[in-house]
mmCIF file of C-alpha atoms and ligand atoms in Angstrom:
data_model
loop_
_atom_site.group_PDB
_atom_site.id
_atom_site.type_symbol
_atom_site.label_atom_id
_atom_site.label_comp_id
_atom_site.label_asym_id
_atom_site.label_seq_id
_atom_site.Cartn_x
_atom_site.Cartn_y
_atom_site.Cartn_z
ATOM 1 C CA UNK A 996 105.599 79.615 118.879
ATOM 2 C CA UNK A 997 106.996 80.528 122.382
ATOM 3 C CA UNK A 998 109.285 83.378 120.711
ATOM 4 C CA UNK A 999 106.668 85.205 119.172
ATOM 5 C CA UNK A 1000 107.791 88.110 117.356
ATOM 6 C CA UNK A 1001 109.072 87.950 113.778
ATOM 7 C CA UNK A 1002 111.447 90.619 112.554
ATOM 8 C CA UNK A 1003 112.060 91.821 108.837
ATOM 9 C CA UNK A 1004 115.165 92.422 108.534
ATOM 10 C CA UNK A 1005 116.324 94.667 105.628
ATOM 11 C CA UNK A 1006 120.440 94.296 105.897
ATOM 12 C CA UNK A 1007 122.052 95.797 102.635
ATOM 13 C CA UNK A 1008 120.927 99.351 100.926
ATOM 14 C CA UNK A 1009 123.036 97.529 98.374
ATOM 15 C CA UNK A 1010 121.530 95.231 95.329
ATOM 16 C CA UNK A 1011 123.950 94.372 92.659
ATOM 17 C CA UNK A 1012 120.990 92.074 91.599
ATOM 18 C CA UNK A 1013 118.377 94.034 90.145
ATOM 19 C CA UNK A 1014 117.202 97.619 89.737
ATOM 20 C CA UNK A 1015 113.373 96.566 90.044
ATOM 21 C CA UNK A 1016 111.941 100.334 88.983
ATOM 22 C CA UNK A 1017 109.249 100.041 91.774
ATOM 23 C CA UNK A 1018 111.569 98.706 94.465
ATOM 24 C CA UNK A 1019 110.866 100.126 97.849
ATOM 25 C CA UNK A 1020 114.525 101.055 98.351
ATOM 26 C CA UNK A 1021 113.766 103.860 95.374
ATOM 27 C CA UNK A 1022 116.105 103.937 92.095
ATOM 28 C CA UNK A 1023 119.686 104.696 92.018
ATOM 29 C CA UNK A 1024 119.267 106.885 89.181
ATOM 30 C CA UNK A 1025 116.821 109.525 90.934
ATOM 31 C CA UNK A 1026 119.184 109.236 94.227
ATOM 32 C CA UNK A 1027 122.038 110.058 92.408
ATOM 33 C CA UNK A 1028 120.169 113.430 92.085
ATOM 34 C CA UNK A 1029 118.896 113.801 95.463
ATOM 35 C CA UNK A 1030 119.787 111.457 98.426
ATOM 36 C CA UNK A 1031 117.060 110.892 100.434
ATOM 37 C CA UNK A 1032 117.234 112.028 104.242
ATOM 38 C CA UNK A 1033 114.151 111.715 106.028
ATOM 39 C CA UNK A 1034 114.302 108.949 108.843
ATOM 40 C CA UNK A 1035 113.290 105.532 107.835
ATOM 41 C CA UNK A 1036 113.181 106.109 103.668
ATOM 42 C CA UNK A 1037 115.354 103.604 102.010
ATOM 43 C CA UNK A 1038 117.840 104.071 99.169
ATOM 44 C CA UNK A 1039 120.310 101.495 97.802
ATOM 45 C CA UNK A 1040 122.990 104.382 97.830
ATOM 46 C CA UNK A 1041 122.530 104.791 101.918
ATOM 47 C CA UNK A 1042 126.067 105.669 102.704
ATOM 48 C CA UNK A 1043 124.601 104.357 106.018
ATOM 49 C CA UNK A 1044 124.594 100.834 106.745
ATOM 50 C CA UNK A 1045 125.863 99.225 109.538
ATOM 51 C CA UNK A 1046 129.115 97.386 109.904
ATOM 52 C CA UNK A 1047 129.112 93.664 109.568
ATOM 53 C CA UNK A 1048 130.962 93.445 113.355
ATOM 54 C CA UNK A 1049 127.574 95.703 114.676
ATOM 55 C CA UNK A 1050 124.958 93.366 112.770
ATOM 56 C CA UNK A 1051 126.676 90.404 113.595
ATOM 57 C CA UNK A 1052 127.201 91.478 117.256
ATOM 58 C CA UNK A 1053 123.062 91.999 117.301
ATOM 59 C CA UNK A 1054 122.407 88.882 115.932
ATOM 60 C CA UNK A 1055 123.943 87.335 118.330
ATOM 61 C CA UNK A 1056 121.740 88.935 120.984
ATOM 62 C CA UNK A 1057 118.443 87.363 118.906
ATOM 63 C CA UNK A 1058 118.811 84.462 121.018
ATOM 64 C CA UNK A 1059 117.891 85.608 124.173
ATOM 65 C CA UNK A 1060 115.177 87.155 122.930
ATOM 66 C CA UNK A 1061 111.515 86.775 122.237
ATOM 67 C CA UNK A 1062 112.113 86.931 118.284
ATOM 68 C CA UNK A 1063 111.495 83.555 117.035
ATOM 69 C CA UNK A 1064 111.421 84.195 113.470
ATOM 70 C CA UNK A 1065 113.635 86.401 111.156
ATOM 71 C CA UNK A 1066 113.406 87.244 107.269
ATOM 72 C CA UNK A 1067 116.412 88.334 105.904
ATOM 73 C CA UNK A 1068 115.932 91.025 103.075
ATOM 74 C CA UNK A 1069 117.228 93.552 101.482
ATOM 75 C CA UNK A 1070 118.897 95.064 99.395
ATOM 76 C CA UNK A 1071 119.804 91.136 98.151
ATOM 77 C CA UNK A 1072 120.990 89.336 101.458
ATOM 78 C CA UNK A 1073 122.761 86.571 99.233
ATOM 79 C CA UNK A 1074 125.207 89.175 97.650
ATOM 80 C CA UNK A 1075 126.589 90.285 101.289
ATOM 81 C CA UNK A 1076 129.335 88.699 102.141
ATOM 82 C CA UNK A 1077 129.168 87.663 105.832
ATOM 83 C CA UNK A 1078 125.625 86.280 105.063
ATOM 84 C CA UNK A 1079 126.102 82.755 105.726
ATOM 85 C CA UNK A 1080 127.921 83.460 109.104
ATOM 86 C CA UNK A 1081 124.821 85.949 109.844
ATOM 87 C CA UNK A 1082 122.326 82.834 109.220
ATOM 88 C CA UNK A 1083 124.986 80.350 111.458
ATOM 89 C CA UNK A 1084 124.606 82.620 114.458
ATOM 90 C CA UNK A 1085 120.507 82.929 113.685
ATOM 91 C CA UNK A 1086 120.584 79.408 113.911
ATOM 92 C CA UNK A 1087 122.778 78.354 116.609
ATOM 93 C CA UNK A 1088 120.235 80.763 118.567
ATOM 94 C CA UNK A 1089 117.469 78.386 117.241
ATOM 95 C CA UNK A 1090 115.914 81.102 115.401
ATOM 96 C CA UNK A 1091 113.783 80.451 112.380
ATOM 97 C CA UNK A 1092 115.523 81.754 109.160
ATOM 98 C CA UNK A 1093 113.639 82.988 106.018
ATOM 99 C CA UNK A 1094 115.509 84.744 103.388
ATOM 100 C CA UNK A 1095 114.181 86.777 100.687
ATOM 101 C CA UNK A 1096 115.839 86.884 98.050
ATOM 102 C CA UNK A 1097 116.343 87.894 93.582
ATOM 103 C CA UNK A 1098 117.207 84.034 93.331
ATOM 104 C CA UNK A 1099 119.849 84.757 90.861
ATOM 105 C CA UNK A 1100 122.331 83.870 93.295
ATOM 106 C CA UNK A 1101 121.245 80.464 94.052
ATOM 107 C CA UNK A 1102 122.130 79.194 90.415
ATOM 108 C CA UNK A 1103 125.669 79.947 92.434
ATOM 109 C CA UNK A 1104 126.476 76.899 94.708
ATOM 110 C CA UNK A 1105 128.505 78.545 97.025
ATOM 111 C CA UNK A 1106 125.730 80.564 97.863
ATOM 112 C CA UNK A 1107 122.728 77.578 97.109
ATOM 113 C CA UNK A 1108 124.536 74.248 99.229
ATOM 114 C CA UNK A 1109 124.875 76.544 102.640
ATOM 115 C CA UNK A 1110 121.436 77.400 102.908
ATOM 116 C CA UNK A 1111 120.241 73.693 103.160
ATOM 117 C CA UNK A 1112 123.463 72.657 104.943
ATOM 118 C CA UNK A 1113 122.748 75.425 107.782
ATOM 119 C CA UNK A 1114 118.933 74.189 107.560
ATOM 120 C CA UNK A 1115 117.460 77.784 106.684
ATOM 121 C CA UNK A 1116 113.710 77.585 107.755
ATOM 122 C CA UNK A 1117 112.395 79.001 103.913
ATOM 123 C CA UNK A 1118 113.768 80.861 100.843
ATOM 124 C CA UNK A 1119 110.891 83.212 99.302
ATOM 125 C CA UNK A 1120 112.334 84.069 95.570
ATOM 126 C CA UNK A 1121 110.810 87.013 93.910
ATOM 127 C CA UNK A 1122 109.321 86.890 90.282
ATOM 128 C CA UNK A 1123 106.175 88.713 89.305
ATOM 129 C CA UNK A 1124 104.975 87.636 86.289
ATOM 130 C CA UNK A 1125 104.967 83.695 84.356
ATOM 131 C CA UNK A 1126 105.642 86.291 81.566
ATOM 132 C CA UNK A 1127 109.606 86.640 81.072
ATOM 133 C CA UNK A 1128 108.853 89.446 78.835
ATOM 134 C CA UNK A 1129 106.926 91.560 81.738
ATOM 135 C CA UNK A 1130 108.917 90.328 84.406
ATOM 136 C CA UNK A 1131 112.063 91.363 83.243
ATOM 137 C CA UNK A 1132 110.794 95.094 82.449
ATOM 138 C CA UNK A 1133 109.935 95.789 85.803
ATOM 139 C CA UNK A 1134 112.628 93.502 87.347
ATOM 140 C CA UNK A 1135 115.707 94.152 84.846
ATOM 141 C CA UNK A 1136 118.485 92.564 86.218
ATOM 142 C CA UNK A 1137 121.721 94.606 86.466
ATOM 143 C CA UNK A 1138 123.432 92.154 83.992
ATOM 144 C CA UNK A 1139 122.767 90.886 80.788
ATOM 145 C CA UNK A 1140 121.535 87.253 81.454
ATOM 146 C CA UNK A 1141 120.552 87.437 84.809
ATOM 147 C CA UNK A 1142 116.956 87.996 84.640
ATOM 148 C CA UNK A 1143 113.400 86.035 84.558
ATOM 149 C CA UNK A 1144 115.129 82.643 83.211
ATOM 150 C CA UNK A 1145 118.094 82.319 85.802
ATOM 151 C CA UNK A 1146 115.792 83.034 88.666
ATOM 152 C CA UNK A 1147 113.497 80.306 87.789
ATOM 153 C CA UNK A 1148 116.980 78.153 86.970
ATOM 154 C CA UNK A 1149 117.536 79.124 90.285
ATOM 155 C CA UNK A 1150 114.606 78.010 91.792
ATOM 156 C CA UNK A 1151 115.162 74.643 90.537
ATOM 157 C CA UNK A 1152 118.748 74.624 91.596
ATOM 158 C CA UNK A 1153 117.654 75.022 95.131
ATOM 159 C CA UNK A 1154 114.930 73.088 95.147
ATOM 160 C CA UNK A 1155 117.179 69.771 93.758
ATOM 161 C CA UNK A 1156 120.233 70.476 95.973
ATOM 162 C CA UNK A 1157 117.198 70.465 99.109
ATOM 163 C CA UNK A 1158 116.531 67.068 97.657
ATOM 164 C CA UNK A 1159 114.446 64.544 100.237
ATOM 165 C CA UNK A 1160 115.177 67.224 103.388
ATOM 166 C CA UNK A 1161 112.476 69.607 104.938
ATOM 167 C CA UNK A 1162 113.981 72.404 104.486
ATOM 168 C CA UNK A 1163 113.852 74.666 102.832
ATOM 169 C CA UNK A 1164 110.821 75.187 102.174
ATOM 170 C CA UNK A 1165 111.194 77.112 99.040
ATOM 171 C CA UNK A 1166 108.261 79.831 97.466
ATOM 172 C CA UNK A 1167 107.877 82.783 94.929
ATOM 173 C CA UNK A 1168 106.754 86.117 95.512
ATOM 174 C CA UNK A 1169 105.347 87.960 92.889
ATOM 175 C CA UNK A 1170 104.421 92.160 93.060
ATOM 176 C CA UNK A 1171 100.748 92.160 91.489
ATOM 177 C CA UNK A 1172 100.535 95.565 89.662
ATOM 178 C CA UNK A 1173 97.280 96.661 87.174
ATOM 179 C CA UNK A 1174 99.363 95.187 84.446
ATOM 180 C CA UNK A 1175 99.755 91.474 85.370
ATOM 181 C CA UNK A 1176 96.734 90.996 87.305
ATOM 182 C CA UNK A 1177 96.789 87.374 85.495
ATOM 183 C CA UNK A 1178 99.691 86.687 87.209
ATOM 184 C CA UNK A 1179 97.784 86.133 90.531
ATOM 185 C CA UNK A 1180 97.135 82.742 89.107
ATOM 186 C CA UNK A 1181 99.939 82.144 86.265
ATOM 187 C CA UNK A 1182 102.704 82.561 89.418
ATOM 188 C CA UNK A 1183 101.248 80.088 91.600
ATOM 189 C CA UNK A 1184 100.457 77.970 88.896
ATOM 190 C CA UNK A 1185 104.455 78.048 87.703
ATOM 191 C CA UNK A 1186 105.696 77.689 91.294
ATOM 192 C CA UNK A 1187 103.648 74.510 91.653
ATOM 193 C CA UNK A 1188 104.741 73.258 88.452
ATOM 194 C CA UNK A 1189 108.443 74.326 90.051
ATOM 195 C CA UNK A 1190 107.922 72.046 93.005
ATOM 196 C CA UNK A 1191 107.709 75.219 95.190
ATOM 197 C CA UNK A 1192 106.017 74.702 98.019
ATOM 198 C CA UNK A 1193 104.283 78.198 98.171
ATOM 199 C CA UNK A 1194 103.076 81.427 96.234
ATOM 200 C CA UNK A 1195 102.470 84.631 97.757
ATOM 201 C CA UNK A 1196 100.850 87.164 94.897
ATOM 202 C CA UNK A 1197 101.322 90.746 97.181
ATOM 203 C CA UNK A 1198 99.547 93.764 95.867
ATOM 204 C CA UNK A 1199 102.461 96.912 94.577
ATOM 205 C CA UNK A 1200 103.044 99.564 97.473
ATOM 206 C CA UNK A 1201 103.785 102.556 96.053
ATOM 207 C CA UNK A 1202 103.457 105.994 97.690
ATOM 208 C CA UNK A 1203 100.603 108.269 95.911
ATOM 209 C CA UNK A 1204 103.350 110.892 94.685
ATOM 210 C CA UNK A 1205 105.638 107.744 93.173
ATOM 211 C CA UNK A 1206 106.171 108.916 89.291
ATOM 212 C CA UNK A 1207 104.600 104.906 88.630
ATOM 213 C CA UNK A 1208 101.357 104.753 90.781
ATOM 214 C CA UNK A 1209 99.170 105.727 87.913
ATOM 215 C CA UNK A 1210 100.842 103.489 85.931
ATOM 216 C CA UNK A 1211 100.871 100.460 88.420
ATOM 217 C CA UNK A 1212 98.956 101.145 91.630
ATOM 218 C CA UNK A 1213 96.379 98.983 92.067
ATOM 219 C CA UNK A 1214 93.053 101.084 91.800
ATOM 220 C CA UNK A 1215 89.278 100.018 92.775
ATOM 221 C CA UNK A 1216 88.328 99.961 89.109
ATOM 222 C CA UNK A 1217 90.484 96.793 89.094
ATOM 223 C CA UNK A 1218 88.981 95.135 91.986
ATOM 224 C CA UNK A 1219 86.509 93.141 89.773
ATOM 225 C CA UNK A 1220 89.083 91.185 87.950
ATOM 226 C CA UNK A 1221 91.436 91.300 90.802
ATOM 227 C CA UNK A 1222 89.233 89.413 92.931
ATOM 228 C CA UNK A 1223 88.008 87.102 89.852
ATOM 229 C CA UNK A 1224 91.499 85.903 89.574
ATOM 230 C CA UNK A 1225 92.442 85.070 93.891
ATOM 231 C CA UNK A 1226 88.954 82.803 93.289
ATOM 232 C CA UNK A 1227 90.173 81.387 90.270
ATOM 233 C CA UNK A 1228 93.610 80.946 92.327
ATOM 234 C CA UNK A 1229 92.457 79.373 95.860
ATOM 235 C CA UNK A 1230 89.427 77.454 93.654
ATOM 236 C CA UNK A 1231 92.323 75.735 91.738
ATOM 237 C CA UNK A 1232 93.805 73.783 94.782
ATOM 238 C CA UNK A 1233 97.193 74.057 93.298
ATOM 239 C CA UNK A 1234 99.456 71.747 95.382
ATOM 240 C CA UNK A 1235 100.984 74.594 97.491
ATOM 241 C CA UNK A 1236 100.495 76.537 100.554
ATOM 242 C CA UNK A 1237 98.934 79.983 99.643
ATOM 243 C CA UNK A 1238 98.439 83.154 102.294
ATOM 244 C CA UNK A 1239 94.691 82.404 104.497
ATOM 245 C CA UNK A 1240 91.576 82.697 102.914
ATOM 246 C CA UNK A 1241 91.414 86.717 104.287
ATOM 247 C CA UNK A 1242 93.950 87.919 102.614
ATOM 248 C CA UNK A 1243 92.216 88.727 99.085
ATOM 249 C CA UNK A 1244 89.690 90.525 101.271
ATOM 250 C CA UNK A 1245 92.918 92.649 103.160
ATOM 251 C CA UNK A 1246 94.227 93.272 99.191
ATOM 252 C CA UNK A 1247 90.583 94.384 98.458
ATOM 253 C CA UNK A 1248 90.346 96.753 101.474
ATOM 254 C CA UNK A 1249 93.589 98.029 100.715
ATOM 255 C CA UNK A 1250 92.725 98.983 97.249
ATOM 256 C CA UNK A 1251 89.428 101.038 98.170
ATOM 257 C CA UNK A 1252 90.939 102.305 101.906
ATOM 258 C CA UNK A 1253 86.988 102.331 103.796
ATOM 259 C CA UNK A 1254 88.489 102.493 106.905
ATOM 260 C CA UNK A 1255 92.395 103.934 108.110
ATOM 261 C CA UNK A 1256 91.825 101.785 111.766
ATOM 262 C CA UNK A 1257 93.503 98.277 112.349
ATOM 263 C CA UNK A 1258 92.494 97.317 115.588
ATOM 264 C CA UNK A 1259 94.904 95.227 117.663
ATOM 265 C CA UNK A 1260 97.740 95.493 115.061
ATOM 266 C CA UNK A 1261 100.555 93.002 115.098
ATOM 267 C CA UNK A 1262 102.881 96.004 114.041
ATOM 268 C CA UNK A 1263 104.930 96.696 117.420
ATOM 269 C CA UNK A 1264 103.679 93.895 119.027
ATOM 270 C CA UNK A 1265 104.645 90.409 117.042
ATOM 271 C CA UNK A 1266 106.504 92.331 114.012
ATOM 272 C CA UNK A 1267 109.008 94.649 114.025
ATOM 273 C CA UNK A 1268 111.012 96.087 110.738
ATOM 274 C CA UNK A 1269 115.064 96.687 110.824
ATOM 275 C CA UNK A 1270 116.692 99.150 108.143
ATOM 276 C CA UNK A 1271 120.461 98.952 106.862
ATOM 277 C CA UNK A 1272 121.036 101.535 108.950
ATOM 278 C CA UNK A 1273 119.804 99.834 111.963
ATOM 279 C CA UNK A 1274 117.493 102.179 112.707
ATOM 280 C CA UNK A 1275 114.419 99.299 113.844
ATOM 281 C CA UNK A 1276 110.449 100.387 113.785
ATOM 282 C CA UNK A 1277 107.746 98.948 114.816
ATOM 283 C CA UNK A 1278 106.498 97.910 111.550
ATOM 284 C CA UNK A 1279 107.600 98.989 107.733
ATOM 285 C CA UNK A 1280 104.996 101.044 106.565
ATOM 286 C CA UNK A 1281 105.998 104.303 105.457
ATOM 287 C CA UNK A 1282 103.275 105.857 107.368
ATOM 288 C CA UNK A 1283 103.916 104.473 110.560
ATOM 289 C CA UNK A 1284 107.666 104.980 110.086
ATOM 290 C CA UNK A 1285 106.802 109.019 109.088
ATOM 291 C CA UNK A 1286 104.972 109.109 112.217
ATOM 292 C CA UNK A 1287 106.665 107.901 114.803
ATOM 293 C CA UNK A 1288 108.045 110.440 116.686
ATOM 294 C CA UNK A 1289 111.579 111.597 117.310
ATOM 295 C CA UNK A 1290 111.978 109.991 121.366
ATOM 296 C CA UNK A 1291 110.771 106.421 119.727
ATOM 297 C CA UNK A 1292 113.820 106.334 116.917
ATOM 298 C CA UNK A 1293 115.764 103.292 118.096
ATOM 299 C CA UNK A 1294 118.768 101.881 116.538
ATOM 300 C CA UNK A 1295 119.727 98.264 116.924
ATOM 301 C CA UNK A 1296 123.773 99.221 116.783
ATOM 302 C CA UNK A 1297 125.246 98.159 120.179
ATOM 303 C CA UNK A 1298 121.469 97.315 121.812
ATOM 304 C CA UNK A 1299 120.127 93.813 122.763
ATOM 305 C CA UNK A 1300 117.001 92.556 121.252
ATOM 306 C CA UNK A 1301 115.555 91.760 124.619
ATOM 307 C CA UNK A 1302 115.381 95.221 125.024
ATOM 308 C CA UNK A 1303 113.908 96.422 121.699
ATOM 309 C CA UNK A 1304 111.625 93.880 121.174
ATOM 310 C CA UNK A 1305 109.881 93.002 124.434
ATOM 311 C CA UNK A 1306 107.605 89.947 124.605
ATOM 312 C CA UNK A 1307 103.891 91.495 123.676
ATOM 313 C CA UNK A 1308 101.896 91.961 126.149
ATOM 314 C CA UNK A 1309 98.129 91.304 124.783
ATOM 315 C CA UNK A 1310 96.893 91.622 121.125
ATOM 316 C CA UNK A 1311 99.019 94.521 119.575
ATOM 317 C CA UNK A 1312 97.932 98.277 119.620
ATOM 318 C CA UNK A 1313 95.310 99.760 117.684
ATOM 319 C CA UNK A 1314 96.215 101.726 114.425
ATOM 320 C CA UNK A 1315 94.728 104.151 112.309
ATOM 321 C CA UNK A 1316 97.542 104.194 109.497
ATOM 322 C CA UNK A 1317 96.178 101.069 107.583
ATOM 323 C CA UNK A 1318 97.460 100.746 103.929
ATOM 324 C CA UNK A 1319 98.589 98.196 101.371
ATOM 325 C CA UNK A 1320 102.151 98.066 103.326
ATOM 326 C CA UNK A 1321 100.433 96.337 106.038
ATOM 327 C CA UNK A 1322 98.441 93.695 103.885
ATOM 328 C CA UNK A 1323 102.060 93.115 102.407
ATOM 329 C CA UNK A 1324 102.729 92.492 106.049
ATOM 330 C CA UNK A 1325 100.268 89.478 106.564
ATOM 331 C CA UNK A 1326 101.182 86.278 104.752
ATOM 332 C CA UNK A 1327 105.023 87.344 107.129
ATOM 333 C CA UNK A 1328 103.052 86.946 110.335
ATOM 334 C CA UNK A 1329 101.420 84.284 109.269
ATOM 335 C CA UNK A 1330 104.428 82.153 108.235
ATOM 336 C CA UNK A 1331 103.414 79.365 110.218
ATOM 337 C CA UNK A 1332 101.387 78.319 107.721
ATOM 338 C CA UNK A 1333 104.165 77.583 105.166
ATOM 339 C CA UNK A 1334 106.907 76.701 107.656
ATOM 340 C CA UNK A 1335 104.307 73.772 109.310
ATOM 341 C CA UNK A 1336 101.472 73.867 106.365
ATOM 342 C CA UNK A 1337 99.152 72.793 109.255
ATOM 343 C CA UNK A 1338 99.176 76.356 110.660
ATOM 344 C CA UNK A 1339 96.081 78.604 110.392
ATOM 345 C CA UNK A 1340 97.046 82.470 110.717
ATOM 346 C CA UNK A 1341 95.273 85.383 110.961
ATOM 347 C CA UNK A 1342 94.239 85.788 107.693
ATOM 348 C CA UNK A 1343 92.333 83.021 108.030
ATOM 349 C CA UNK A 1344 89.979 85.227 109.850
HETATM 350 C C1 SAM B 2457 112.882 94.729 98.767
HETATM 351 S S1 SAM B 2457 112.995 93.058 98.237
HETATM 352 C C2 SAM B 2457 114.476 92.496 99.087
HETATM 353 C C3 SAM B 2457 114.887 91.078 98.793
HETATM 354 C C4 SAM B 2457 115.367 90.788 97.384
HETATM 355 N N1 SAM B 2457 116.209 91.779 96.856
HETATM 356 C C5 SAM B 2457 114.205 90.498 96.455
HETATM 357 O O1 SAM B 2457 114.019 91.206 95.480
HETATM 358 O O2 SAM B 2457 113.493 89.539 96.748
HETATM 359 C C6 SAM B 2457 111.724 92.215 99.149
HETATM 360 C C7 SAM B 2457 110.414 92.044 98.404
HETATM 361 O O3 SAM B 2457 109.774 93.297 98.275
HETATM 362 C C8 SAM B 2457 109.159 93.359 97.003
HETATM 363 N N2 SAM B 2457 108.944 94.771 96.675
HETATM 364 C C9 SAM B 2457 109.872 95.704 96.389
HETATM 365 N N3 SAM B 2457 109.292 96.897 96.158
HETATM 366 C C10 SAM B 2457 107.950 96.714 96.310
HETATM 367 C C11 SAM B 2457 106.819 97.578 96.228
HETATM 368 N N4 SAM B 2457 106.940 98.863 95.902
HETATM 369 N N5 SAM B 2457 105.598 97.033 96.466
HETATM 370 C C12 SAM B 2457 105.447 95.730 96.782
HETATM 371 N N6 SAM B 2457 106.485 94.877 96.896
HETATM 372 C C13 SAM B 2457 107.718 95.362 96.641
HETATM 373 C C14 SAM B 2457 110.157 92.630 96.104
HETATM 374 O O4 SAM B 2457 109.610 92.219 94.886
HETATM 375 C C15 SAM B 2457 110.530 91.473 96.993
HETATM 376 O O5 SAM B 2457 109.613 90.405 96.840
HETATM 377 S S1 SF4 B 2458 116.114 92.751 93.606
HETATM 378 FE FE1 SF4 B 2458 114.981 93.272 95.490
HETATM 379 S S2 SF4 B 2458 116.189 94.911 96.494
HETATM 380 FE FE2 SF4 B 2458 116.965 94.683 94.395
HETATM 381 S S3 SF4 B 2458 115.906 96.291 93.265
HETATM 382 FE FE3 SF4 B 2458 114.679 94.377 93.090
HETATM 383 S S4 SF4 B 2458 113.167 94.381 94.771
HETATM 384 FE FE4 SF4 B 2458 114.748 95.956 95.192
#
């Protein structure tokens, strides 16, 4: 790719979709207590968010820019209203579009039709478990009806309306807790049977103080089947494009933490991370965000991307924050696998 830098772009604090109790963006129910403050910690009550003229005005700046490649998350992108004209000016600046998305709103055609009329690169639907039962527990949707069943109707819906084109290229991403470790097969296995055209299992993040990490962190002890179950999943050559052969190996190191160094990371140099508030970082983790310091807080309201994003110069910078946010990181930067299913990326290492 000659624009080499992706961006994740999370656009909305907002999700009238779901109140996933994991969800990085925290629960409305404990913010309601205490808004959070600290730069770069996300919370879908953020009184914060930019205006649709400043993100739209940005965008628009993408193009002459060394971003080649933006995912579009959340909050739920689909559920903000000036979404589709946000994807028209990504794509008039020949951008590469991914959104991420609940996928309830693509049983809505309205919201389904544009995305293959304005050729959006790839959707990447989230649903963690081929059990509705677990799924929807973890995921409840905010209204009766709209949970595990109308995001796989959804799925379908998207994929038919895509009918003969390339794009796009539609795939389900699943958060792999200690309780649906099965699901690092049974996911894949239901996308494929979908006509998805990839899976991405990605291991919970949770901070160590979150009131769920014993309950769903993902813990050494589990390793063992963990790793029994991503053999099981790239020994079953489902017909679909899965992240490179490294990645169960980045999940594993995760999990057990030997070493905090990444050398040559692509955080800051080929990915970059956008909040609501358009404050932009040089990668998402929330340990990188906590410590960058106060002179490198940028905002993208009223700035060009040329200037935050610079084209990297040589193979990223070394870091010694390594977690599971950055292995959640990996299958994004190596997209081009899914997007041309040729690719190799750098899990493939
Ligand atoms: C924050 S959501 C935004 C887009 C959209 N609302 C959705 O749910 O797909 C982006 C992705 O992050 C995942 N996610 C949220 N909280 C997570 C966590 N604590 N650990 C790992 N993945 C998480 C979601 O499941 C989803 O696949
Ligand atoms: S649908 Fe997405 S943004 Fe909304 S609560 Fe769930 S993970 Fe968070």
């Amino acid at each position: 790719m000659n624009r080499p830098i992706s961006v994740l772009w999370g656009l909305r604090s907002h999700c009238a979709s779901h109140g996933c109790l994991y969800c990085y963006f925290g629960t409305i129910a404990e913010h309601r207590e205490q808004l959070p403050t600290a730069p770069g910690v996300l919370s879908h009550l953020s009184p914060h968010d930019l205006t649709a003229a400043e993100v739209l005005a940005f965008a628009e700046t993408l193009a002459d820019s060394p971003v080649g490649r933006v995912f579009l998350a959340g909050g739920e992108p689909l559920l903000w209203k000036p979404i589709m004209k946000l994807i028209e000016i990504l794509k008039a600046g020949r951008l590469e579009v991914v959104v991420c998305t609940s996928g309830v709103a693509l049983n809505r055609p309205e919201l389904r039709e544009p995305l293959v009329e304005l050729d959006v690169d790839a959707v990447s639907v989230s649903l963690d478990s081929a059990d509705p039962a677990y799924n929807d527990t973890w995921r409840p949707p905010r209204r009766d009806g709209d949970g595990w069943q109308k995001v796989v109707s959804g799925i379908s819906a998207l994929i038919e309306a895509r009918g003969s084109a390339p794009r796009p290229k539609v795939g389900i991403y699943s958060v792999i807790t200690r309780r649906n470790l099965a699901d690092v097969v049974a996911v894949p296995e239901l996308a494929a049977a979908l006509g998805c055209d990839y899976a991405v299992p990605q291991p919970i993040a949770l901070d160590p103080g979150h009131k769920l990490a014993d309950e769903l962190a993902l813990t050494p002890g589990d390793l063992p089947e963990l790793q029994r179950y991503f053999g099981e999943l790239y020994a079953a050559d489902l017909p679909l494009v899965l992240p490179g052969a490294g990645y169960p190996g980045q999940v594993a190191s995760a999990v057990t933490r030997p070493t905090g160094l990444v050398p040559g990371c692509f955080g800051g140099n080929t990915l970059f991370f956008i909040e609501p508030d358009g404050t932009a970082w040089d990668c998402p983790s929330s340990l990188k965000i906590a410590a960058t310091p106060a002179e490198r807080h940028r905002s993208i309201a009223g700035a060009a991307a040329r200037d935050l994003f610079p084209a990297p110069a040589g193979y990223g910078v070394d870091c010694a924050l390594f977690s599971v946010d950055c292995v959640n990181m990996w299958p994004l930067t190596g997209f081009d696998r899914i997007l041309t299913p040729t690719g190799l990326d750098v899990t493939d290492a």
